[in-house]
Amino acid sequence: MTVVRSTLSESARETAGEALQSTLVDLIGLSLIGKQAHWNIVGPRFRSIHLQLDEVVSTARSFSDTVAERAAALGVAPDGRPETIAAAYTLPGSKSGWIRDDEVVQLIVETLEAAIGRLRERIEATGKADPVTQDLLIGITAELEKQRWMFEAENWPRD
């Protein structure tokens, strides 16, 4: 049942809806990974990375709301339930327990890199179907690339 009717064709709505839902899953998962690392980081760079992780979490949470609202505007019910996220999340995850600061940085770099790769596929998929959704995904990608750069710079030079 579609409560909100979309201005897009059914095919375009499905394409945009799939891109938005999988982006929502990635963003919610990213915010959870970021918080898990935030709570469990240890090491000499604890404070700076601890605070930097909050930036990633805040960004992911803000964008997840924007993505969910875009989906709803297109007549696609967003699904951010815990069981949905757990079943669909495929980005790199955190180990349990304390995590050294250099491991946290590498985890976040890898997680952001995977999310960016998936976003770029969705950008390609939504180009013709819905340029508005594509534009939203481009903006998210730009911000996540900025966050990835900032984290990658933390572990330079590499051993």
mmCIF file of N, CA, C and O in Angstrom, residues 55-130:
data_model
loop_
_atom_site.group_PDB
_atom_site.id
_atom_site.type_symbol
_atom_site.label_atom_id
_atom_site.label_comp_id
_atom_site.label_asym_id
_atom_site.label_seq_id
_atom_site.Cartn_x
_atom_site.Cartn_y
_atom_site.Cartn_z
ATOM 1 N N GLU A 55 31.664 13.405 15.206
ATOM 2 C CA GLU A 55 31.353 14.105 13.958
ATOM 3 C C GLU A 55 30.792 13.125 12.933
ATOM 4 O O GLU A 55 29.814 13.425 12.238
ATOM 5 N N VAL A 56 31.411 11.954 12.825
ATOM 6 C CA VAL A 56 30.933 10.945 11.883
ATOM 7 C C VAL A 56 29.531 10.485 12.277
ATOM 8 O O VAL A 56 28.634 10.381 11.433
ATOM 9 N N VAL A 57 29.324 10.231 13.555
ATOM 10 C CA VAL A 57 28.019 9.777 14.041
ATOM 11 C C VAL A 57 26.959 10.839 13.765
ATOM 12 O O VAL A 57 25.866 10.534 13.262
ATOM 13 N N SER A 58 27.258 12.077 14.072
ATOM 14 C CA SER A 58 26.310 13.165 13.839
ATOM 15 C C SER A 58 25.973 13.302 12.356
ATOM 16 O O SER A 58 24.803 13.462 11.984
ATOM 17 N N THR A 59 26.981 13.216 11.518
ATOM 18 C CA THR A 59 26.776 13.296 10.072
ATOM 19 C C THR A 59 25.899 12.150 9.596
ATOM 20 O O THR A 59 24.933 12.355 8.849
ATOM 21 N N ALA A 60 26.215 10.926 10.029
ATOM 22 C CA ALA A 60 25.441 9.757 9.602
ATOM 23 C C ALA A 60 23.996 9.859 10.073
ATOM 24 O O ALA A 60 23.067 9.540 9.319
ATOM 25 N N ARG A 61 23.794 10.298 11.294
ATOM 26 C CA ARG A 61 22.423 10.414 11.820
ATOM 27 C C ARG A 61 21.631 11.486 11.080
ATOM 28 O O ARG A 61 20.456 11.294 10.755
ATOM 29 N N SER A 62 22.257 12.609 10.813
ATOM 30 C CA SER A 62 21.580 13.685 10.100
ATOM 31 C C SER A 62 21.201 13.251 8.686
ATOM 32 O O SER A 62 20.067 13.455 8.236
ATOM 33 N N PHE A 63 22.154 12.641 7.994
ATOM 34 C CA PHE A 63 21.863 12.178 6.635
ATOM 35 C C PHE A 63 20.845 11.046 6.626
ATOM 36 O O PHE A 63 20.057 10.931 5.691
ATOM 37 N N SER A 64 20.850 10.199 7.644
ATOM 38 C CA SER A 64 19.868 9.105 7.658
ATOM 39 C C SER A 64 18.446 9.674 7.737
ATOM 40 O O SER A 64 17.531 9.155 7.088
ATOM 41 N N ASP A 65 18.279 10.748 8.480
ATOM 42 C CA ASP A 65 16.964 11.389 8.556
ATOM 43 C C ASP A 65 16.575 11.983 7.203
ATOM 44 O O ASP A 65 15.445 11.821 6.742
ATOM 45 N N THR A 66 17.518 12.638 6.557
ATOM 46 C CA THR A 66 17.258 13.230 5.241
ATOM 47 C C THR A 66 16.905 12.151 4.220
ATOM 48 O O THR A 66 15.966 12.308 3.433
ATOM 49 N N VAL A 67 17.650 11.051 4.237
ATOM 50 C CA VAL A 67 17.406 9.946 3.309
ATOM 51 C C VAL A 67 16.032 9.323 3.563
ATOM 52 O O VAL A 67 15.271 9.063 2.624
ATOM 53 N N ALA A 68 15.698 9.086 4.827
ATOM 54 C CA ALA A 68 14.403 8.491 5.162
ATOM 55 C C ALA A 68 13.257 9.412 4.742
ATOM 56 O O ALA A 68 12.237 8.940 4.224
ATOM 57 N N GLU A 69 13.424 10.691 4.937
ATOM 58 C CA GLU A 69 12.370 11.629 4.549
ATOM 59 C C GLU A 69 12.232 11.727 3.034
ATOM 60 O O GLU A 69 11.128 11.885 2.514
ATOM 61 N N ARG A 70 13.341 11.594 2.309
ATOM 62 C CA ARG A 70 13.264 11.578 0.843
ATOM 63 C C ARG A 70 12.488 10.342 0.387
ATOM 64 O O ARG A 70 11.633 10.416 -0.498
ATOM 65 N N ALA A 71 12.788 9.207 0.993
ATOM 66 C CA ALA A 71 12.071 7.976 0.645
ATOM 67 C C ALA A 71 10.573 8.151 0.902
ATOM 68 O O ALA A 71 9.747 7.816 0.046
ATOM 69 N N ALA A 72 10.232 8.679 2.057
ATOM 70 C CA ALA A 72 8.821 8.885 2.394
ATOM 71 C C ALA A 72 8.152 9.834 1.396
ATOM 72 O O ALA A 72 7.008 9.608 0.993
ATOM 73 N N ALA A 73 8.861 10.868 0.976
ATOM 74 C CA ALA A 73 8.315 11.819 0.011
ATOM 75 C C ALA A 73 8.020 11.149 -1.330
ATOM 76 O O ALA A 73 7.148 11.593 -2.073
ATOM 77 N N LEU A 74 8.747 10.065 -1.617
ATOM 78 C CA LEU A 74 8.537 9.333 -2.867
ATOM 79 C C LEU A 74 7.508 8.211 -2.718
ATOM 80 O O LEU A 74 7.263 7.458 -3.654
ATOM 81 N N GLY A 75 6.938 8.078 -1.522
ATOM 82 C CA GLY A 75 5.953 7.034 -1.290
ATOM 83 C C GLY A 75 6.565 5.701 -0.920
ATOM 84 O O GLY A 75 5.924 4.661 -1.022
ATOM 85 N N VAL A 76 7.819 5.722 -0.496
ATOM 86 C CA VAL A 76 8.518 4.505 -0.072
ATOM 87 C C VAL A 76 8.692 4.585 1.444
ATOM 88 O O VAL A 76 9.331 5.507 1.949
ATOM 89 N N ALA A 77 8.111 3.641 2.157
ATOM 90 C CA ALA A 77 8.205 3.657 3.619
ATOM 91 C C ALA A 77 9.626 3.275 4.042
ATOM 92 O O ALA A 77 10.064 2.152 3.794
ATOM 93 N N PRO A 78 10.363 4.190 4.682
ATOM 94 C CA PRO A 78 11.717 3.868 5.123
ATOM 95 C C PRO A 78 11.678 2.860 6.268
ATOM 96 O O PRO A 78 10.763 2.876 7.087
ATOM 97 N N ASP A 79 12.673 1.978 6.305
ATOM 98 C CA ASP A 79 12.707 0.941 7.326
ATOM 99 C C ASP A 79 14.033 0.992 8.081
ATOM 100 O O ASP A 79 15.050 0.498 7.596
ATOM 101 N N GLY A 80 13.997 1.587 9.255
ATOM 102 C CA GLY A 80 15.181 1.694 10.095
ATOM 103 C C GLY A 80 15.095 0.839 11.341
ATOM 104 O O GLY A 80 15.793 1.087 12.318
ATOM 105 N N ARG A 81 14.231 -0.174 11.317
ATOM 106 C CA ARG A 81 14.085 -1.040 12.481
ATOM 107 C C ARG A 81 15.380 -1.806 12.735
ATOM 108 O O ARG A 81 16.096 -2.153 11.798
ATOM 109 N N PRO A 82 15.686 -2.075 14.019
ATOM 110 C CA PRO A 82 16.926 -2.782 14.338
ATOM 111 C C PRO A 82 17.100 -4.092 13.578
ATOM 112 O O PRO A 82 18.195 -4.391 13.094
ATOM 113 N N GLU A 83 16.036 -4.871 13.447
ATOM 114 C CA GLU A 83 16.154 -6.155 12.760
ATOM 115 C C GLU A 83 16.444 -5.971 11.272
ATOM 116 O O GLU A 83 17.149 -6.783 10.657
ATOM 117 N N THR A 84 15.944 -4.898 10.685
ATOM 118 C CA THR A 84 16.227 -4.605 9.281
ATOM 119 C C THR A 84 17.696 -4.227 9.111
ATOM 120 O O THR A 84 18.362 -4.713 8.195
ATOM 121 N N ILE A 85 18.182 -3.363 9.985
ATOM 122 C CA ILE A 85 19.581 -2.939 9.909
ATOM 123 C C ILE A 85 20.492 -4.139 10.120
ATOM 124 O O ILE A 85 21.444 -4.358 9.359
ATOM 125 N N ALA A 86 20.202 -4.941 11.122
ATOM 126 C CA ALA A 86 21.042 -6.114 11.415
ATOM 127 C C ALA A 86 21.059 -7.088 10.240
ATOM 128 O O ALA A 86 22.108 -7.657 9.922
ATOM 129 N N ALA A 87 19.946 -7.277 9.585
ATOM 130 C CA ALA A 87 19.870 -8.237 8.489
ATOM 131 C C ALA A 87 20.519 -7.722 7.210
ATOM 132 O O ALA A 87 21.066 -8.501 6.434
ATOM 133 N N ALA A 88 20.494 -6.421 6.990
ATOM 134 C CA ALA A 88 20.933 -5.864 5.707
ATOM 135 C C ALA A 88 22.310 -5.206 5.743
ATOM 136 O O ALA A 88 22.879 -4.927 4.697
ATOM 137 N N TYR A 89 22.862 -4.952 6.925
ATOM 138 C CA TYR A 89 24.123 -4.224 7.038
ATOM 139 C C TYR A 89 25.288 -5.083 6.565
ATOM 140 O O TYR A 89 25.464 -6.207 7.031
ATOM 141 N N THR A 90 26.083 -4.561 5.627
ATOM 142 C CA THR A 90 27.210 -5.328 5.076
ATOM 143 C C THR A 90 28.545 -4.598 5.132
ATOM 144 O O THR A 90 29.544 -5.123 4.660
ATOM 145 N N LEU A 91 28.583 -3.407 5.693
ATOM 146 C CA LEU A 91 29.841 -2.672 5.782
ATOM 147 C C LEU A 91 30.713 -3.270 6.884
ATOM 148 O O LEU A 91 30.216 -3.985 7.750
ATOM 149 N N PRO A 92 32.023 -2.978 6.871
ATOM 150 C CA PRO A 92 32.892 -3.492 7.939
ATOM 151 C C PRO A 92 32.390 -3.074 9.317
ATOM 152 O O PRO A 92 31.873 -1.972 9.492
ATOM 153 N N GLY A 93 32.538 -3.970 10.266
ATOM 154 C CA GLY A 93 32.074 -3.709 11.623
ATOM 155 C C GLY A 93 33.202 -3.770 12.624
ATOM 156 O O GLY A 93 34.326 -4.155 12.313
ATOM 157 N N SER A 94 32.882 -3.410 13.827
ATOM 158 C CA SER A 94 33.840 -3.331 14.907
ATOM 159 C C SER A 94 33.889 -4.632 15.695
ATOM 160 O O SER A 94 32.895 -5.334 15.817
ATOM 161 N N LYS A 95 35.070 -4.915 16.229
ATOM 162 C CA LYS A 95 35.165 -6.040 17.164
ATOM 163 C C LYS A 95 34.658 -5.565 18.519
ATOM 164 O O LYS A 95 34.502 -4.368 18.755
ATOM 165 N N SER A 96 34.396 -6.491 19.413
ATOM 166 C CA SER A 96 33.923 -6.106 20.739
ATOM 167 C C SER A 96 35.112 -5.769 21.635
ATOM 168 O O SER A 96 36.238 -6.183 21.382
ATOM 169 N N GLY A 97 34.840 -5.004 22.661
ATOM 170 C CA GLY A 97 35.878 -4.654 23.629
ATOM 171 C C GLY A 97 36.658 -3.423 23.222
ATOM 172 O O GLY A 97 36.302 -2.697 22.305
ATOM 173 N N TRP A 98 37.723 -3.190 23.955
ATOM 174 C CA TRP A 98 38.564 -2.016 23.729
ATOM 175 C C TRP A 98 39.250 -2.112 22.368
ATOM 176 O O TRP A 98 39.652 -3.186 21.940
ATOM 177 N N ILE A 99 39.400 -0.952 21.723
ATOM 178 C CA ILE A 99 40.030 -0.900 20.402
ATOM 179 C C ILE A 99 41.086 0.208 20.422
ATOM 180 O O ILE A 99 40.779 1.355 20.771
ATOM 181 N N ARG A 100 42.302 -0.141 20.036
ATOM 182 C CA ARG A 100 43.385 0.854 19.982
ATOM 183 C C ARG A 100 43.055 1.954 18.971
ATOM 184 O O ARG A 100 42.398 1.705 17.962
ATOM 185 N N ASP A 101 43.538 3.139 19.259
ATOM 186 C CA ASP A 101 43.229 4.291 18.420
ATOM 187 C C ASP A 101 43.590 4.078 16.949
ATOM 188 O O ASP A 101 42.812 4.421 16.061
ATOM 189 N N ASP A 102 44.746 3.477 16.652
ATOM 190 C CA ASP A 102 45.117 3.257 15.257
ATOM 191 C C ASP A 102 44.191 2.244 14.579
ATOM 192 O O ASP A 102 43.888 2.365 13.391
ATOM 193 N N GLU A 103 43.699 1.263 15.327
ATOM 194 C CA GLU A 103 42.738 0.299 14.782
ATOM 195 C C GLU A 103 41.387 0.953 14.522
ATOM 196 O O GLU A 103 40.713 0.630 13.542
ATOM 197 N N VAL A 104 40.985 1.862 15.405
ATOM 198 C CA VAL A 104 39.732 2.596 15.205
ATOM 199 C C VAL A 104 39.804 3.415 13.929
ATOM 200 O O VAL A 104 38.881 3.402 13.110
ATOM 201 N N VAL A 105 40.917 4.110 13.755
ATOM 202 C CA VAL A 105 41.078 4.930 12.551
ATOM 203 C C VAL A 105 40.978 4.052 11.310
ATOM 204 O O VAL A 105 40.248 4.377 10.362
ATOM 205 N N GLN A 106 41.669 2.926 11.301
ATOM 206 C CA GLN A 106 41.635 2.034 10.139
ATOM 207 C C GLN A 106 40.230 1.491 9.911
ATOM 208 O O GLN A 106 39.757 1.412 8.776
ATOM 209 N N LEU A 107 39.536 1.125 10.962
ATOM 210 C CA LEU A 107 38.156 0.635 10.855
ATOM 211 C C LEU A 107 37.254 1.688 10.212
ATOM 212 O O LEU A 107 36.487 1.389 9.293
ATOM 213 N N ILE A 108 37.353 2.915 10.686
ATOM 214 C CA ILE A 108 36.488 3.975 10.154
ATOM 215 C C ILE A 108 36.843 4.278 8.707
ATOM 216 O O ILE A 108 35.952 4.474 7.872
ATOM 217 N N VAL A 109 38.122 4.293 8.373
ATOM 218 C CA VAL A 109 38.534 4.504 6.982
ATOM 219 C C VAL A 109 37.938 3.412 6.096
ATOM 220 O O VAL A 109 37.346 3.699 5.051
ATOM 221 N N GLU A 110 38.059 2.154 6.509
ATOM 222 C CA GLU A 110 37.537 1.048 5.715
ATOM 223 C C GLU A 110 36.013 1.083 5.614
ATOM 224 O O GLU A 110 35.444 0.808 4.545
ATOM 225 N N THR A 111 35.353 1.417 6.700
ATOM 226 C CA THR A 111 33.893 1.478 6.693
ATOM 227 C C THR A 111 33.401 2.612 5.799
ATOM 228 O O THR A 111 32.486 2.423 4.987
ATOM 229 N N LEU A 112 34.031 3.770 5.924
ATOM 230 C CA LEU A 112 33.649 4.897 5.071
ATOM 231 C C LEU A 112 33.944 4.586 3.603
ATOM 232 O O LEU A 112 33.137 4.899 2.723
ATOM 233 N N GLU A 113 35.079 3.972 3.335
ATOM 234 C CA GLU A 113 35.437 3.625 1.961
ATOM 235 C C GLU A 113 34.397 2.684 1.347
ATOM 236 O O GLU A 113 33.986 2.859 0.202
ATOM 237 N N ALA A 114 33.968 1.692 2.099
ATOM 238 C CA ALA A 114 32.952 0.768 1.607
ATOM 239 C C ALA A 114 31.625 1.492 1.371
ATOM 240 O O ALA A 114 30.962 1.269 0.350
ATOM 241 N N ALA A 115 31.237 2.354 2.310
ATOM 242 C CA ALA A 115 29.990 3.109 2.159
ATOM 243 C C ALA A 115 30.051 4.015 0.935
ATOM 244 O O ALA A 115 29.073 4.106 0.168
ATOM 245 N N ILE A 116 31.181 4.644 0.722
ATOM 246 C CA ILE A 116 31.354 5.533 -0.433
ATOM 247 C C ILE A 116 31.254 4.739 -1.732
ATOM 248 O O ILE A 116 30.603 5.173 -2.689
ATOM 249 N N GLY A 117 31.873 3.575 -1.775
ATOM 250 C CA GLY A 117 31.786 2.734 -2.962
ATOM 251 C C GLY A 117 30.351 2.359 -3.287
ATOM 252 O O GLY A 117 29.920 2.407 -4.451
ATOM 253 N N ARG A 118 29.606 2.007 -2.262
ATOM 254 C CA ARG A 118 28.197 1.654 -2.460
ATOM 255 C C ARG A 118 27.381 2.882 -2.891
ATOM 256 O O ARG A 118 26.503 2.777 -3.748
ATOM 257 N N LEU A 119 27.677 4.033 -2.307
ATOM 258 C CA LEU A 119 26.971 5.258 -2.699
ATOM 259 C C LEU A 119 27.236 5.595 -4.162
ATOM 260 O O LEU A 119 26.325 6.009 -4.884
ATOM 261 N N ARG A 120 28.468 5.418 -4.599
ATOM 262 C CA ARG A 120 28.783 5.718 -6.004
ATOM 263 C C ARG A 120 27.995 4.812 -6.955
ATOM 264 O O ARG A 120 27.553 5.261 -8.022
ATOM 265 N N GLU A 121 27.769 3.559 -6.584
ATOM 266 C CA GLU A 121 26.930 2.668 -7.392
ATOM 267 C C GLU A 121 25.493 3.179 -7.431
ATOM 268 O O GLU A 121 24.839 3.151 -8.480
ATOM 269 N N ARG A 122 25.009 3.661 -6.306
ATOM 270 C CA ARG A 122 23.637 4.177 -6.246
ATOM 271 C C ARG A 122 23.500 5.492 -7.007
ATOM 272 O O ARG A 122 22.441 5.775 -7.588
ATOM 273 N N ILE A 123 24.552 6.298 -6.989
ATOM 274 C CA ILE A 123 24.542 7.545 -7.769
ATOM 275 C C ILE A 123 24.351 7.208 -9.242
ATOM 276 O O ILE A 123 23.538 7.823 -9.938
ATOM 277 N N GLU A 124 25.092 6.224 -9.698
ATOM 278 C CA GLU A 124 24.985 5.781 -11.090
ATOM 279 C C GLU A 124 23.570 5.267 -11.382
ATOM 280 O O GLU A 124 22.966 5.605 -12.400
ATOM 281 N N ALA A 125 23.031 4.468 -10.488
ATOM 282 C CA ALA A 125 21.717 3.854 -10.694
ATOM 283 C C ALA A 125 20.583 4.865 -10.700
ATOM 284 O O ALA A 125 19.574 4.656 -11.382
ATOM 285 N N THR A 126 20.711 5.937 -9.943
ATOM 286 C CA THR A 126 19.607 6.895 -9.810
ATOM 287 C C THR A 126 19.688 8.070 -10.784
ATOM 288 O O THR A 126 18.764 8.877 -10.840
ATOM 289 N N GLY A 127 20.756 8.164 -11.557
ATOM 290 C CA GLY A 127 20.956 9.306 -12.451
ATOM 291 C C GLY A 127 19.779 9.597 -13.355
ATOM 292 O O GLY A 127 19.304 10.727 -13.430
ATOM 293 N N LYS A 128 19.315 8.590 -14.050
ATOM 294 C CA LYS A 128 18.188 8.779 -14.966
ATOM 295 C C LYS A 128 16.849 8.672 -14.237
ATOM 296 O O LYS A 128 15.915 9.409 -14.530
ATOM 297 N N ALA A 129 16.774 7.759 -13.278
ATOM 298 C CA ALA A 129 15.506 7.503 -12.585
ATOM 299 C C ALA A 129 15.041 8.690 -11.751
ATOM 300 O O ALA A 129 13.859 9.041 -11.770
ATOM 301 N N ASP A 130 15.957 9.295 -11.014
ATOM 302 C CA ASP A 130 15.578 10.394 -10.118
ATOM 303 C C ASP A 130 16.782 11.268 -9.798
ATOM 304 O O ASP A 130 17.504 11.020 -8.829
#
